[in-house]
PDB file of C-alpha atoms in Angstrom:
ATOM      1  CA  UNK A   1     -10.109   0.650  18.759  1.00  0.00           C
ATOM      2  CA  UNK A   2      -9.091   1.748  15.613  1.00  0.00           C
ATOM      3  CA  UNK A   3     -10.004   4.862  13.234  1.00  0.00           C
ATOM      4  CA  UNK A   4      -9.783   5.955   9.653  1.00  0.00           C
ATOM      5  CA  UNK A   5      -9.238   9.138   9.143  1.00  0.00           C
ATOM      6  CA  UNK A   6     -10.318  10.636   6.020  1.00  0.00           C
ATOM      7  CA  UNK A   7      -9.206  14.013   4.927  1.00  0.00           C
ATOM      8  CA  UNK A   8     -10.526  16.245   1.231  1.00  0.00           C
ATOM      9  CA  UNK A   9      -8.008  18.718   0.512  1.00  0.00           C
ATOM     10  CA  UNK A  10      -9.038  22.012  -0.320  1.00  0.00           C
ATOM     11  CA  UNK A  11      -7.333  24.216  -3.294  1.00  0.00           C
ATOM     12  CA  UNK A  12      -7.979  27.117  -4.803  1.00  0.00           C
ATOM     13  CA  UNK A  13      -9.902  25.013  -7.332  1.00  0.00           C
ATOM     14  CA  UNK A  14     -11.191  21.743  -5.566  1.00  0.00           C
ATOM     15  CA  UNK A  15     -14.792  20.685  -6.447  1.00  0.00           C
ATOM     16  CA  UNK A  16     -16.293  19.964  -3.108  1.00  0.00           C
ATOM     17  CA  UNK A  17     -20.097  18.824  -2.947  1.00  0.00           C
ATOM     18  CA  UNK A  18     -20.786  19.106   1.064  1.00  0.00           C
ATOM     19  CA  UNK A  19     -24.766  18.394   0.142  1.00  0.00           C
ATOM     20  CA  UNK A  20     -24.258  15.298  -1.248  1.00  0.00           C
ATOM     21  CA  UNK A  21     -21.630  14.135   0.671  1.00  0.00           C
ATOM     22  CA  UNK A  22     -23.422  14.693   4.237  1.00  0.00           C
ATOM     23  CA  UNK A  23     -27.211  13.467   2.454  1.00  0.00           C
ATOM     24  CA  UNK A  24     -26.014  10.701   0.050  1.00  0.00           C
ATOM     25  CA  UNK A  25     -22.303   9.325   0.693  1.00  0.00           C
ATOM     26  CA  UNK A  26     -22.012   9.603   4.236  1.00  0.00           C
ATOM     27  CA  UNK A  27     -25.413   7.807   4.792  1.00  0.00           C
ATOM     28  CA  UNK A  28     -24.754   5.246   2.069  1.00  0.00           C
ATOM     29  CA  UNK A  29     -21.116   4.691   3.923  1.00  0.00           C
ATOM     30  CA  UNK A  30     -23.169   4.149   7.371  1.00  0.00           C
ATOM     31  CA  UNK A  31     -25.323   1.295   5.577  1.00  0.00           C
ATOM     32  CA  UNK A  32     -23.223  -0.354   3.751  1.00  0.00           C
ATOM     33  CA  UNK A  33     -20.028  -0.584   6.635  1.00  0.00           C
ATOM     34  CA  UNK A  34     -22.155  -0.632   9.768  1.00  0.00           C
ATOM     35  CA  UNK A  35     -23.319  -4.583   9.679  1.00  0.00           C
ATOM     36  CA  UNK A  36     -19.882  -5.258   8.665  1.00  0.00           C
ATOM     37  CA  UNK A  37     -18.479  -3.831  11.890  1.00  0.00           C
ATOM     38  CA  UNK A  38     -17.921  -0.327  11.761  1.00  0.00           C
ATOM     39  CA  UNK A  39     -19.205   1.341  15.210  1.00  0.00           C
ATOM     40  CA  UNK A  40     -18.935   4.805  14.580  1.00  0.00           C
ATOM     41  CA  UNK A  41     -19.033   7.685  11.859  1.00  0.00           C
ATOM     42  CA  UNK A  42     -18.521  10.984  12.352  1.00  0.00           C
ATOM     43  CA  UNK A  43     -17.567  14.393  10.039  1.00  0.00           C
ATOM     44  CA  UNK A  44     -15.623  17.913  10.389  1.00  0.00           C
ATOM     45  CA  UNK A  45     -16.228  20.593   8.033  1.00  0.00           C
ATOM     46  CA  UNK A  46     -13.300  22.752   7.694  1.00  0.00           C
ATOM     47  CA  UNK A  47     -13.379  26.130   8.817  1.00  0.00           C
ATOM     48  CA  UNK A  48     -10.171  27.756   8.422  1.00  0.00           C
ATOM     49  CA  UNK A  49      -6.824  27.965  10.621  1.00  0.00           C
ATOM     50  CA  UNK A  50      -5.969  29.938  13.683  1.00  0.00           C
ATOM     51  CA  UNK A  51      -5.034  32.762  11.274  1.00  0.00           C
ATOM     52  CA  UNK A  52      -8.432  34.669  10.553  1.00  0.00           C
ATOM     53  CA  UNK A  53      -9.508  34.715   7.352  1.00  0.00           C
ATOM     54  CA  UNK A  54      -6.848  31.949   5.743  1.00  0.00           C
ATOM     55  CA  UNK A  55      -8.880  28.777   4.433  1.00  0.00           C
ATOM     56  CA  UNK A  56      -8.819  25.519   6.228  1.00  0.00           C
ATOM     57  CA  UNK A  57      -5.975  22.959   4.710  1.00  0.00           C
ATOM     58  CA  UNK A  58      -9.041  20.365   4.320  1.00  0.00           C
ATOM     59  CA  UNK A  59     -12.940  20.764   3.149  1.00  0.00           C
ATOM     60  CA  UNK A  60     -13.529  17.551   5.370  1.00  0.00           C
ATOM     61  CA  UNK A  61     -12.790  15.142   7.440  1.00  0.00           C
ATOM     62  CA  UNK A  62     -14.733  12.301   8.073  1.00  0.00           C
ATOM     63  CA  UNK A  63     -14.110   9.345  10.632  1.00  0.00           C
ATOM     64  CA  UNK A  64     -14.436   5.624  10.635  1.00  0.00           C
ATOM     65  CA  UNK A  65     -14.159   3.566  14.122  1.00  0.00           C
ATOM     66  CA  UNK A  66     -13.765  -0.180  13.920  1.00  0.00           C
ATOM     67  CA  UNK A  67     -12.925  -2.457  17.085  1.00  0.00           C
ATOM     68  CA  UNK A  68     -10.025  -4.025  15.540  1.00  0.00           C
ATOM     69  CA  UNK A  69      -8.031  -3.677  11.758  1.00  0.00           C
ATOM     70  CA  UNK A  70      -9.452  -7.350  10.710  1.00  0.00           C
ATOM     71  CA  UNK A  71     -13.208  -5.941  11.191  1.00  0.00           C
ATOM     72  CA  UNK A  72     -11.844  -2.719   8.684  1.00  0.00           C
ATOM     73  CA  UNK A  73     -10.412  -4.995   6.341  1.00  0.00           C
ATOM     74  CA  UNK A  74     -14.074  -7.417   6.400  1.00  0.00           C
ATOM     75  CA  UNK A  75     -15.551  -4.254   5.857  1.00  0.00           C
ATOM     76  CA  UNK A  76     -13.899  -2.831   2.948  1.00  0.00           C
ATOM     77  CA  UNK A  77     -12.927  -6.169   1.029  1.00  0.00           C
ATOM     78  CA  UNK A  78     -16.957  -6.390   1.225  1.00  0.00           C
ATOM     79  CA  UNK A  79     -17.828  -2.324   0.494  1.00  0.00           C
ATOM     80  CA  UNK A  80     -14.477  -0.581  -0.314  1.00  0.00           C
ATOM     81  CA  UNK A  81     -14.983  -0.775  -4.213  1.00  0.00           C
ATOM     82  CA  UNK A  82     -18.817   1.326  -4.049  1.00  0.00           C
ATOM     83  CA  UNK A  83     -17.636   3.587  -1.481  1.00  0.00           C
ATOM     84  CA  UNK A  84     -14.419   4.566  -3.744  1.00  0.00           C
ATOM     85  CA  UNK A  85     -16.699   4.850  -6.734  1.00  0.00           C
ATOM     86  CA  UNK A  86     -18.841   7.043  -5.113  1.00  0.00           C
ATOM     87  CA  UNK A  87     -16.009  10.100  -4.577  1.00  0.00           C
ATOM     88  CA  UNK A  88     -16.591  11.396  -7.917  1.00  0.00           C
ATOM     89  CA  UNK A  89     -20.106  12.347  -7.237  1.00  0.00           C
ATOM     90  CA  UNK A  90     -18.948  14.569  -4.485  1.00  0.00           C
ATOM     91  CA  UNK A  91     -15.290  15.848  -5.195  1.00  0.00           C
ATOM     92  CA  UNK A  92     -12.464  15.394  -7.982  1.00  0.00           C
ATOM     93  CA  UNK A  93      -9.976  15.708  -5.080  1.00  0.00           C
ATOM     94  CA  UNK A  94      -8.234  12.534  -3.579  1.00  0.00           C
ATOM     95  CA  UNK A  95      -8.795  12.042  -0.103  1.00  0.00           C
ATOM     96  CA  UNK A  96      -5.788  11.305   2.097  1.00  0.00           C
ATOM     97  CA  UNK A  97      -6.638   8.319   4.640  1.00  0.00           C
ATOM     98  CA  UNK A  98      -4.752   7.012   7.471  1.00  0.00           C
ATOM     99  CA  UNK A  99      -5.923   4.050   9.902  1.00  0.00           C
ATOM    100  CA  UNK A 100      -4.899   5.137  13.381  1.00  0.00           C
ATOM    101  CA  UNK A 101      -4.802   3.094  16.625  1.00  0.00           C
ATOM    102  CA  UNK A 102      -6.906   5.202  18.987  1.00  0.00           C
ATOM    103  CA  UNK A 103      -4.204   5.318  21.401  1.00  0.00           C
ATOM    104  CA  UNK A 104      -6.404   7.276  24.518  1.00  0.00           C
ATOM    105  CA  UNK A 105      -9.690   8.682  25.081  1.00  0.00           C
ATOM    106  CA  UNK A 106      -9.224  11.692  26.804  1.00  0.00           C
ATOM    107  CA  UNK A 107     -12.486  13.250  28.465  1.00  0.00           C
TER     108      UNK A 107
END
């Protein structure tokens, strides 16, 4: 199983549009990947760190689960181009991704 992880910065100064990201991009992102083979999407809002009061190192995180790399790729070749055009409605930060093996489900 395999999952992108998709992380927004935050600064000092980062534009971050939670409303339309959770009502409009994250739905959109569901549609569009979901018949190409994702299985699963899911978000974190940041809250902060273990040191009260000090702001979280990223506004969001959102996740992508595929069964295997080659149903990512399908997806993306077919979607990736919207889905990247769509950040600026939301953020002017670049998101950091990483594709991760899920390695074990522990629960």
């Amino acid at each position: 199983m395999i999952r992108v992880t998709v992380l927004y910065p935050k600064t000092a100064t980062s534009r971050f549009d939670k409303d339309y990201y959770l009502s409009q991009h994250t739905p959109m992102v569901k549609a569009l990947l979901t018949p190409t083979g994702m299985l699963g999407i899911g978000v974190d809002e940041g809250l902060g760190t273990l040191t009260p009061g000090e702001p979280p190192a990223f506004e969001m995180i959102g996740y992508l689960e595929f069964e295997t790399v080659e149903d990512l790729q399908k997806s993306l070749a077919a979607h990736g181009a919207a889905i990247i055009a769509d950040i600026a409605n939301y953020t002017d930060v670049q998101p950091i991704i990483q594709v991760n093996r899920i390695a074990k489900a522990i629960g």
